[in-house]
Amino acid sequence: MPTLQFRFRLAAFAFASSIPCPTVLAESPGTWSPVPLVSQELRDAGVRIGGEGAQWPQEIAIAPGDGDFALFLTDVGGVYRSLDTGLTWEPTNVGFTPRGATDAAFDPHFPDRVLMAGMNTMGSAFNGLYLSEDRASSWTPVRREAVSGHEDARQKLAFDPTTRDDDAGVTAVVYWSRTAEVRQDHWGEIEYDPGLYRSDDGGRTWNRLNDAASAVAGHSWIDVVPSGERAGRLIATNERGVFVSDDRGETFERRFDEPVTSVAACPVRDGVVYATQAQAVLRSEDAGETWTTLQTRGLDEPIADERGPDAVPGTPRTNVRFNRIAVSPADPDRILMASRADNWRWLRHVSHDAGRTWHTVQIDDARAFFPQNAREGAFAWHPTDPDVVLSFGGDWPTRSDDGGMNFRWSAEGQNAVYSGSPFAFNPHHPGLLFIASQDYNGGVTRDGGHTWTYPNVSGYGWGGFVYGGLAISPEVIVGGHADGGWGADRWLRRSTDGGATWAQHDDVQWASDRNSPAFGYDAGLVCPVDADRAFVSRFRTEDGGLTWTPMQGVSGVLAADASGVLYGVHRLSGDRSALVRSSDAGDTWEVICQVPGYVDDLAVTPEARWLYLASRDRLWRIYPGMNAEAVLGDPLVLIETPQTDTGRHRVATVAVDPTTPGRLYAGQRMDIHSASAGVLRSDDGGQTWVNLNRVKPLSRDVRDTEQLDGGREPQFLRVDPHTGELWATTGCYGVWKYTP
C-alpha cells in the first residue's frame, strides 16, 4: 500500500468542503440505561440498579410538604431526583444548563416548586438560578449569572413561609445571597459581584437589594424565621457575625459580632434559631436578638478519627470547624451538623436533646462499590418522620432511619463516575471491558456491564488516577496510573489475575502534556485479528500484555478496521497533528494527512471506506484509502452537526456502529456547562442527525425507566461490536448505554 503524504494549509482546514444537514433536535426512539458499577456480591445483597456515586456532592434536600421528593446536587455531575425519600435516584437535568448545583430551596407551601443555585467549579454565564414547577421534571433559568461555586456549602436560598399566595400558587418572597467568589483562580467565566437578591413572585423574577444590605451581600448563610412574634425575619450570618432584617432585606442590624459559620431557624419552635461557630454551637430563643453558647457534651474534646488520607490512627483532629447545622421539623430536639478538620478528617454529629449532648455519626458503606472518601456533611430531615434523614457517604447518598445516628449507602440510580480517557471493547471476548476512572481507579466487567469488579490499580483506593485502561483478556488488564495527579505522567500497570493484584512496568511511561515529546494518548485497543496484539498510548504488546515496546510515528491508536489496519494520531511539534495508519500491526506508521490542532477522537468504518475524526470542536471525514491522484479538493470534509443550545459546536468524540452500515454517533460536551444536544446519531453517514439527549420533561410522579435523562456531557462514545449498543462515558454524569 503506497504511503500517503497529504499536506494542506491551515486555511484549507477551516474552509474545507462540507456535508450540509438539517439541525434535528427531536428525540430519537431508543432507551438510555444507566450502567452503574456494581459487583455480583452487591447484586446478591439486593442492590438493583447500582449507584456507585463518585462525584463531589454539594447539597441534599427534601421537600417540606412532600417527604418523598428529594434532590441530590453534585459539583459537576448534574442533579439527581428521588421520589421515594432517597431509596432510588434518577438524573434530572432537562433544561438545566449548569454542570452542577450548590443549593436547593423548596417552596414551603407548594412542594412541586423548587429553586436551585446552578453553579460549579468552573464559572459560566449559563450558571445562576433555575426554577422547577413540576417536581424537578424540567428546569427554567430565572436569573443567569456568571458565577462559580466550588465547595460553596452555604444555604444561600431561603423562602419566607409567611408570604403564602394561594391565588398565585407560590410562596411569594424568596432570597438569594449571591456567591462570593472566594476561588477566582478556577476556569471559566466569573463576574465578581456579591449581592443580596429578592424575588416577590416566588422566584420567577429577581431584584438586587440596595447597598444597605452590603454587610450580608458576600459569603452569608441565610434563613427565615418561620413563626412566632418575629415570623418572616431574615437572618444572615458570616464572618462578621449575625445580622437580622425585619423589612425583607432592605436594611440589616447586627445582633452578634463574632464569626458565625452557619444558621438554621427551628421549623416548629417559635423564635428558636441555632447557629455554629468554628468550635461552638449557639442558640437563640428570640429570633436572633440574643445568643447563648450551649454547653455541649461530646463536642468538648477533640475527636480521634482515621478517615483522612493523611490521618494517623488514634490521633486527635486539629483545627476543627463546625458548620451546616440542621434541625428536624418533625422533632425539634433532633439536630445534625458537620465538622471539618485538617487532613480531610471531616465528621458529622447528631443531638437528640436540642444540642446538649452530641454523638459522632456512623456511616455504613457496605453496599458501596467504590471506597468511601471524606466529604463535608449536608442533611435533609424528613418533614414528618423524625427518624428519616438523608445525607452523603463520601460521594454518594446515604439514608438514616434512626434519627441520624447511623447512615447507610442509599444510592440506587445515582451514577456519576468520571472516566477521563477512551475505553475499548475487546473484539475477542464479548462482554469484557475495563473503564478506567479518574479518582477511583475504575471497574472491570465480563458480562457486558451487569456486574463489575473493582481493580485497585493505584493501590490507593480513592485517589487512584487511572487512564487508558484496557482488558486484553479476562486475566490480563492494564492501565496508566498517574501517581502525581490528573496531569502527571502515566506509568503502565498490569494485572495477570483479573485485577486482583498489580505490577508496574517502569519502562512504559507517557506524558499527558500535549506539548511534551513524550506525549501519548490515554487510549487502548486490542487488535481485531490477533488477540495477543494490543496497544496502549505509544506502546504495543505482541504477547497478550506481558511485554511492551514503544512505537515510532504514533502517539496513540484509536481505531482499527475489520482487516486489522490500525488508525491513530501522531502529535507533532507546534499546533499540528498527523492522522496515521499501520498495516503491519504497529511496526511502521504512514501519514494519511496532517491537520492543525489536536485530534480528540477517531473512528473508522469496518470496510475502511471512511475515517471520521473529532477535531477543533467539529466532525470531519476522510477517505483513508484515496491515493493522491484521486483527491478532488481537500482531503478532509466537514460534516455539519446540530449546534448545542449555546449556538456552538463542541464535537469531542465519534463512534461508528460496525453492526449497522451508515450508523454514526457524535458526542458534544461543553465542560463548563451542559450541552442539550450532547449525543447525536446519524443513520446515513452524517447527512441527517437526531439528538439522543432528553429534552422533554421527566414524569412528575414515577421514575420512568424507559425515558431516563442519560448520556449528558459524553467524554467518549463507543459501540459494542457484539451487541450494537452505544456506550457513553461522561464528564461525571456516569456510564450509560443506548439501545436503538
XYZ file of C-alpha atoms in Angstrom, residues 38-636:
599
model
C -21.992 -2.912 40.921
C -20.449 -6.253 41.903
C -22.089 -9.671 41.916
C -21.857 -9.649 45.719
C -23.800 -6.398 45.848
C -26.435 -7.718 43.482
C -26.761 -10.810 45.659
C -27.257 -8.467 48.627
C -30.199 -6.778 46.921
C -28.687 -3.851 45.010
C -30.899 -3.466 41.949
C -29.820 -0.537 39.816
C -26.466 0.166 41.400
C -25.262 3.632 42.173
C -21.557 3.999 42.746
C -21.708 7.774 43.061
C -18.243 9.252 42.556
C -18.767 12.964 42.178
C -18.386 15.646 44.833
C -21.848 16.224 46.396
C -22.810 19.769 47.315
C -26.269 19.585 48.873
C -29.207 17.295 49.597
C -32.771 18.454 50.229
C -36.282 17.100 50.883
C -39.483 18.954 50.009
C -41.114 20.155 53.254
C -44.628 19.360 52.046
C -43.734 16.102 50.308
C -41.348 13.801 52.125
C -40.939 11.563 49.091
C -39.471 14.253 46.829
C -35.733 14.853 47.330
C -32.823 16.325 45.360
C -29.122 15.426 45.383
C -26.806 18.100 43.985
C -23.268 17.473 42.703
C -20.421 19.789 41.744
C -20.022 18.962 38.045
C -22.143 15.820 37.639
C -25.605 17.338 37.429
C -28.608 16.889 39.698
C -30.489 13.774 40.831
C -34.088 13.390 41.947
C -35.703 10.864 44.266
C -39.436 10.254 44.514
C -39.162 7.713 47.337
C -37.181 9.551 50.033
C -33.771 8.598 48.765
C -34.260 4.890 48.123
C -33.764 5.350 44.368
C -32.446 8.239 42.289
C -32.524 9.425 38.685
C -30.770 12.282 36.882
C -32.994 15.324 36.378
C -31.250 17.840 34.149
C -33.844 18.655 31.470
C -33.485 22.378 30.818
C -30.760 22.664 33.447
C -27.650 24.027 31.716
C -25.137 24.294 34.619
C -22.890 21.315 35.250
C -23.888 21.210 38.917
C -25.615 22.996 41.778
C -24.815 24.076 45.313
C -28.169 24.810 46.966
C -31.859 23.980 46.557
C -34.853 25.611 48.237
C -38.308 24.050 48.111
C -41.383 26.234 48.232
C -42.668 25.516 51.768
C -46.342 25.547 50.715
C -46.218 24.304 47.123
C -43.775 21.366 47.094
C -43.755 20.887 43.315
C -41.843 24.170 43.148
C -38.119 24.302 43.833
C -35.350 26.831 43.194
C -31.777 25.798 42.593
C -28.468 27.669 42.534
C -26.803 26.255 39.439
C -23.023 26.581 39.639
C -19.887 24.513 39.962
C -16.100 24.677 39.974
C -15.935 26.420 36.619
C -17.721 29.720 36.212
C -20.164 30.045 33.323
C -22.600 32.635 32.040
C -25.162 29.807 31.991
C -24.978 29.400 35.772
C -27.333 31.151 38.156
C -30.857 30.491 39.430
C -33.136 27.842 37.943
C -36.776 27.151 38.811
C -38.829 23.977 38.503
C -42.580 23.918 38.988
C -43.091 20.259 38.057
C -41.178 18.327 40.751
C -37.822 18.778 39.009
C -39.138 17.178 35.809
C -37.753 20.206 33.966
C -35.993 23.466 34.752
C -36.199 27.076 33.560
C -33.486 29.716 34.060
C -34.828 32.684 36.016
C -31.582 34.589 36.568
C -28.401 33.612 34.788
C -25.168 34.884 36.297
C -21.511 34.174 35.510
C -20.671 32.675 38.890
C -18.839 29.646 40.197
C -19.437 27.791 43.419
C -16.752 25.254 44.217
C -17.319 23.981 47.777
C -19.813 26.792 48.399
C -21.715 24.960 51.123
C -23.847 27.892 52.265
C -27.613 27.886 52.445
C -27.991 30.859 50.147
C -31.620 30.416 49.031
C -34.457 30.884 51.528
C -38.237 31.246 51.146
C -40.231 33.363 53.569
C -43.040 30.963 54.593
C -45.190 33.856 55.885
C -45.781 35.104 52.306
C -48.038 32.335 51.006
C -50.103 33.447 47.988
C -52.765 30.858 47.191
C -54.121 32.826 44.229
C -50.714 32.778 42.535
C -49.853 29.300 43.800
C -46.499 30.425 45.234
C -44.753 31.434 48.412
C -44.025 34.926 47.196
C -40.843 36.120 48.907
C -37.561 34.290 48.463
C -33.972 35.468 48.965
C -30.673 34.666 47.280
C -27.286 35.524 48.762
C -25.222 35.582 45.575
C -21.991 33.666 45.612
C -18.869 35.452 46.778
C -16.082 34.179 44.558
C -13.518 33.028 47.072
C -11.605 30.953 44.499
C -11.364 33.040 41.359
C -8.387 31.085 40.072
C -10.671 28.399 38.626
C -11.540 28.066 34.951
C -14.416 29.658 33.108
C -16.328 32.913 33.147
C -16.682 34.658 36.511
C -18.157 38.033 37.379
C -17.351 39.024 40.944
C -20.370 40.993 42.162
C -21.624 39.841 45.586
C -25.164 40.869 46.357
C -28.391 40.028 48.125
C -31.372 39.466 45.828
C -35.085 39.145 46.497
C -37.982 37.796 44.495
C -41.566 38.811 45.262
C -43.220 36.333 42.892
C -41.921 33.009 44.107
C -38.596 33.126 42.303
C -39.720 33.951 38.775
C -38.182 37.430 38.710
C -35.450 38.964 40.868
C -34.190 42.339 42.061
C -30.884 43.190 43.655
C -31.376 44.884 47.010
C -29.706 48.212 47.666
C -26.358 48.832 49.313
C -27.935 48.843 52.772
C -27.635 45.072 52.560
C -23.911 45.190 51.790
C -22.985 43.757 55.192
C -24.561 40.435 54.214
C -24.027 40.559 50.464
C -20.971 38.356 50.448
C -20.444 34.889 51.814
C -23.552 34.678 54.033
C -25.685 31.789 55.231
C -29.327 32.851 55.306
C -32.586 31.579 56.784
C -36.026 32.959 57.612
C -37.802 32.684 60.975
C -40.979 30.761 60.100
C -43.246 31.509 63.073
C -43.697 33.484 66.272
C -43.569 37.176 67.076
C -40.816 37.828 64.529
C -42.032 35.482 61.807
C -40.605 36.472 58.434
C -37.366 37.839 59.882
C -34.403 37.265 57.581
C -31.231 36.143 59.370
C -27.831 36.258 57.688
C -24.583 35.006 59.198
C -20.996 35.337 58.042
C -17.505 36.041 59.312
C -18.733 39.417 60.647
C -21.469 37.969 62.839
C -25.269 37.659 62.809
C -27.453 40.200 61.008
C -31.248 40.458 61.058
C -33.735 42.223 58.798
C -37.415 42.867 59.516
C -38.107 44.744 56.271
C -37.438 41.931 53.805
C -33.771 42.611 53.342
C -33.915 46.358 52.800
C -31.922 47.069 55.999
C -29.988 44.927 58.489
C -28.887 45.231 62.098
C -26.097 43.241 63.706
C -27.058 41.097 66.691
C -23.804 39.170 67.222
C -20.317 40.353 66.367
C -18.226 37.182 66.177
C -17.701 34.922 63.156
C -20.557 32.502 62.528
C -20.339 29.574 60.112
C -23.991 28.505 59.613
C -27.535 29.194 60.804
C -30.855 27.302 60.948
C -34.198 28.556 62.195
C -36.149 25.875 64.042
C -39.125 24.951 61.824
C -41.625 24.401 64.672
C -40.486 26.249 67.824
C -41.343 29.917 67.711
C -38.254 32.115 67.648
C -35.702 29.323 68.207
C -32.643 29.620 65.984
C -29.390 27.656 66.036
C -26.023 28.742 64.682
C -22.472 27.427 64.624
C -19.120 28.963 65.199
C -15.872 27.244 64.385
C -15.919 25.353 67.690
C -19.197 26.254 69.339
C -22.948 25.856 68.930
C -25.202 28.875 69.584
C -28.911 29.061 70.383
C -31.329 31.972 70.322
C -34.808 31.936 71.894
C -35.857 35.311 70.447
C -35.327 35.002 66.681
C -31.702 36.044 66.807
C -31.882 39.021 69.167
C -29.685 37.385 71.817
C -27.489 34.293 71.752
C -26.124 31.788 74.249
C -23.380 29.228 73.797
C -24.560 25.693 74.509
C -22.595 23.614 76.981
C -22.390 20.581 74.742
C -21.185 17.138 75.743
C -19.492 15.066 73.065
C -18.043 18.088 71.289
C -15.858 19.459 74.068
C -12.980 17.062 73.366
C -11.075 16.547 70.104
C -12.377 13.509 68.252
C -9.937 10.865 67.074
C -10.608 9.636 63.535
C -8.810 7.608 60.884
C -10.626 8.581 57.697
C -8.464 11.298 56.180
C -5.826 10.228 53.658
C -3.039 11.693 55.814
C -4.536 10.934 59.221
C -2.635 8.894 61.792
C -4.961 6.398 63.536
C -5.813 7.362 67.099
C -4.581 10.950 66.917
C -6.922 13.855 67.700
C -8.259 16.015 64.905
C -6.819 19.506 64.555
C -8.327 22.830 63.512
C -11.920 21.587 63.878
C -14.637 23.823 62.375
C -18.406 23.262 62.850
C -20.987 24.183 60.201
C -24.095 23.061 58.271
C -26.404 22.849 61.260
C -29.899 21.444 60.514
C -32.960 20.989 62.769
C -35.645 18.332 62.305
C -39.133 19.720 61.523
C -40.653 16.533 62.973
C -38.765 16.674 66.304
C -37.046 19.991 67.115
C -34.825 18.295 69.703
C -33.025 16.482 66.892
C -30.154 18.398 65.314
C -27.369 17.465 62.914
C -24.249 19.355 61.988
C -20.957 18.757 60.211
C -17.376 19.486 61.151
C -14.238 19.956 59.107
C -10.714 19.322 60.309
C -7.251 19.232 58.830
C -6.203 16.414 56.500
C -9.762 15.830 55.237
C -10.866 14.461 58.617
C -14.475 15.519 58.256
C -17.242 14.195 60.511
C -20.965 14.601 61.222
C -22.590 14.983 64.642
C -26.126 14.425 65.915
C -28.022 15.510 69.027
C -31.408 14.239 70.229
C -31.703 16.664 73.132
C -31.671 20.094 71.493
C -27.894 20.327 71.356
C -26.944 19.483 74.924
C -25.200 16.191 74.072
C -23.783 15.021 70.759
C -22.757 11.745 69.139
C -20.481 11.116 66.185
C -22.463 9.851 63.199
C -21.513 6.433 61.814
C -21.609 5.645 58.084
C -22.136 2.127 56.713
C -20.599 1.777 53.242
C -21.156 -1.982 52.902
C -23.117 -1.566 49.660
C -20.786 0.969 48.045
C -18.731 -0.199 45.075
C -16.031 2.449 45.412
C -14.107 3.230 48.614
C -15.644 5.816 50.884
C -13.921 9.185 50.930
C -14.281 12.288 53.076
C -16.889 14.864 52.115
C -18.478 17.598 54.182
C -21.873 16.577 55.538
C -25.183 18.056 54.484
C -28.523 16.936 55.865
C -32.156 16.732 54.799
C -34.621 15.856 57.564
C -37.901 14.213 56.630
C -40.772 16.663 57.257
C -42.901 14.259 59.328
C -40.753 11.244 60.287
C -38.066 12.238 62.830
C -36.111 9.037 62.210
C -35.511 9.600 58.484
C -32.619 11.770 57.284
C -30.690 11.940 54.008
C -27.005 12.836 53.791
C -23.768 11.885 51.971
C -21.436 8.946 52.404
C -18.404 10.302 50.670
C -19.515 10.764 47.055
C -22.885 9.003 47.230
C -26.234 9.466 49.033
C -26.952 7.872 52.391
C -30.101 7.456 54.465
C -30.665 7.174 58.215
C -33.685 5.516 59.810
C -32.649 6.159 63.420
C -32.667 9.920 63.581
C -29.177 10.460 62.161
C -27.221 8.180 64.473
C -26.272 5.846 61.629
C -26.336 6.348 57.874
C -26.088 3.665 55.223
C -25.468 3.610 51.489
C -28.690 4.557 49.657
C -27.575 5.470 46.160
C -29.615 3.285 43.796
C -29.518 5.071 40.437
C -27.012 7.766 41.411
C -24.380 7.001 38.785
C -21.818 9.797 38.470
C -18.432 8.181 37.898
C -15.984 10.074 35.678
C -13.791 8.383 33.086
C -11.239 10.704 31.569
C -9.912 8.553 28.732
C -11.155 6.460 25.805
C -12.328 2.926 26.510
C -12.300 -0.048 24.156
C -14.373 -3.210 23.891
C -12.434 -6.416 23.426
C -13.303 -7.825 19.965
C -12.386 -11.378 21.035
C -14.207 -11.526 24.374
C -17.868 -10.442 24.332
C -18.826 -8.507 27.459
C -15.237 -7.786 28.529
C -14.409 -4.157 29.277
C -12.236 -2.083 31.609
C -13.328 1.511 32.181
C -10.584 3.481 33.896
C -11.603 6.225 36.293
C -10.022 9.426 37.464
C -10.079 9.425 41.307
C -11.476 5.895 41.698
C -9.334 3.544 39.547
C -12.338 2.200 37.617
C -14.175 -1.066 37.071
C -13.935 -4.291 35.039
C -16.937 -6.124 33.625
C -17.020 -9.537 31.970
C -20.757 -9.687 31.327
C -21.461 -6.505 29.402
C -21.899 -4.246 32.405
C -24.284 -6.319 34.537
C -21.651 -6.929 37.219
C -18.248 -5.364 37.856
C -15.126 -5.960 39.891
C -13.100 -3.180 41.442
C -9.471 -3.037 40.256
C -7.344 -1.044 42.689
C -4.773 -0.218 40.023
C -3.062 2.503 42.033
C -3.246 0.792 45.415
C -4.742 3.967 46.861
C -8.468 3.247 46.620
C -9.915 6.727 46.437
C -7.337 8.992 44.810
C -6.265 6.481 42.171
C -5.867 8.371 38.894
C -6.017 5.815 36.071
C -6.226 6.449 32.324
C -6.030 4.386 29.160
C -7.489 1.239 30.702
C -7.666 -1.910 28.594
C -8.792 -5.503 29.237
C -6.596 -7.570 26.925
C -8.122 -10.800 28.226
C -10.238 -11.753 31.230
C -6.988 -12.208 33.159
C -4.685 -9.519 31.733
C -5.751 -5.930 32.396
C -3.627 -2.798 32.064
C -3.972 0.891 32.842
C -1.913 4.053 33.067
C -1.506 5.240 36.649
C -0.820 8.963 37.163
C 0.795 8.868 40.585
C 1.168 12.633 40.845
C -2.416 13.546 39.993
C -4.506 14.321 36.920
C -1.808 15.918 34.772
C 1.125 13.740 35.849
C 2.960 11.221 33.667
C 1.293 7.839 33.327
C 3.058 4.575 34.249
C 1.655 1.358 32.844
C 0.431 -1.093 35.462
C -0.562 -4.664 34.667
C -2.633 -7.360 36.336
C -2.460 -11.005 35.267
C -5.133 -12.222 37.687
C -8.148 -10.258 36.537
C -7.375 -7.136 38.565
C -6.693 -8.680 41.971
C -3.014 -7.653 42.066
C -0.979 -5.146 40.046
C 2.636 -4.625 38.997
C 4.200 -1.593 37.355
C 6.167 -1.505 34.082
C 8.823 1.036 34.995
C 9.926 1.363 31.368
C 6.446 2.104 29.951
C 5.643 5.760 30.561
C 3.918 8.551 28.677
C 3.075 12.192 29.322
C -0.365 13.840 29.303
C 1.090 17.213 28.297
C 0.326 17.615 24.591
C 3.467 19.692 24.082
C 5.782 17.124 25.625
C 7.948 14.955 23.330
C 6.802 12.010 25.456
C 3.100 12.796 24.942
C 0.802 9.829 24.470
C -2.931 9.425 24.133
C -4.657 7.785 27.100
C -6.099 5.181 24.744
C -6.001 1.408 24.488
C -7.019 -1.026 21.758
C -6.901 -4.787 21.126
C -6.147 -5.804 17.534
C -9.327 -7.250 15.966
C -7.445 -10.017 14.100
C -4.912 -11.016 16.787
C -5.973 -11.344 20.414
C -2.370 -11.136 21.660
C -1.654 -7.787 19.983
C -2.736 -4.731 21.918
C -1.858 -1.058 22.142
C -1.840 1.462 24.965
C -0.743 5.012 24.211
C 2.586 4.835 22.278
C 3.289 1.217 23.206
C 2.330 -2.204 21.878
C 2.414 -5.786 23.045
C 2.562 -8.954 20.970
C 2.270 -11.455 23.810
C -1.013 -10.538 25.424
C 0.328 -7.728 27.585
C 3.314 -9.407 29.210
C 5.940 -7.261 27.467
C 5.689 -3.848 25.844
C 7.744 -1.936 23.273
C 7.493 1.693 22.141
C 6.240 2.561 18.654
C 7.590 5.325 16.436
C 5.433 7.744 14.488
C 2.251 7.422 16.562
C 1.040 8.979 19.828
C -1.981 6.733 20.258
C -4.008 4.040 18.487
C -7.688 4.946 18.445
C -9.352 2.730 15.816
C -8.989 -0.369 13.646
C -10.925 -1.638 10.645
C -12.159 -5.190 10.208
C -8.997 -6.268 8.410
C -6.780 -5.207 11.296
C -5.402 -1.990 9.807
C -4.760 0.441 12.663
C -5.528 4.152 12.725
C -4.048 6.650 15.144
C -2.762 10.142 15.713
C 0.793 11.394 15.911
C 1.110 14.658 17.805
C 3.621 16.874 16.001
C 5.511 19.942 17.178
C 3.605 23.172 17.229
C -0.138 23.164 16.712
C -0.247 20.173 14.359
C -1.228 16.517 14.336
C -0.969 13.751 11.767
C -3.510 11.053 11.058
C -1.521 7.851 10.695
C -2.119 4.263 9.683
C -0.356 0.947 10.161
C -0.892 -2.184 8.075
C 1.731 -4.246 9.915
C 0.367 -4.299 13.478
C 2.186 -1.139 14.542
C 5.684 -1.924 13.218
C 5.552 1.099 10.940
C 3.209 4.029 10.549
C 2.409 6.069 7.457
C 0.911 9.545 7.377
C -2.555 9.886 5.869
C -2.650 13.661 6.265
C -1.738 16.455 8.643
C -4.303 18.582 10.441
C -3.854 21.703 12.528
C -4.606 21.430 16.207
C -5.436 18.451 18.376
C -7.412 15.393 17.297
C -9.757 14.348 20.102
C -11.023 11.078 18.677
C -11.098 8.776 15.620
C -13.479 6.158 14.234
C -13.303 4.054 11.055
C -15.957 2.069 9.234
C -15.326 -1.710 9.202
C -14.514 -1.803 5.488
C -12.294 1.316 5.830
C -14.449 3.370 3.492
C -14.487 6.381 5.797
C -12.341 7.641 8.631
C -14.081 10.115 10.960
C -12.326 12.452 13.357
C -13.338 14.896 16.063
C -11.038 17.903 15.985
C -11.309 21.607 16.759
C -14.891 21.156 18.036
C -16.136 19.770 14.708
C -16.667 16.439 12.971
C -14.655 15.601 9.839
C -14.483 12.776 7.311
C -11.743 11.457 5.070
C -11.440 8.511 2.697
C -8.292 6.862 4.093
C -7.653 4.683 1.018
C -7.563 7.523 -1.502
C -4.369 7.975 -3.455
C -3.028 11.415 -4.184
C -4.228 11.477 -7.783
C -7.813 10.624 -6.794
C -8.213 13.503 -4.334
C -10.591 16.201 -5.503
C -10.220 19.228 -3.243
C -9.129 18.983 0.341
C -8.803 15.531 1.905
C -10.939 16.437 4.946
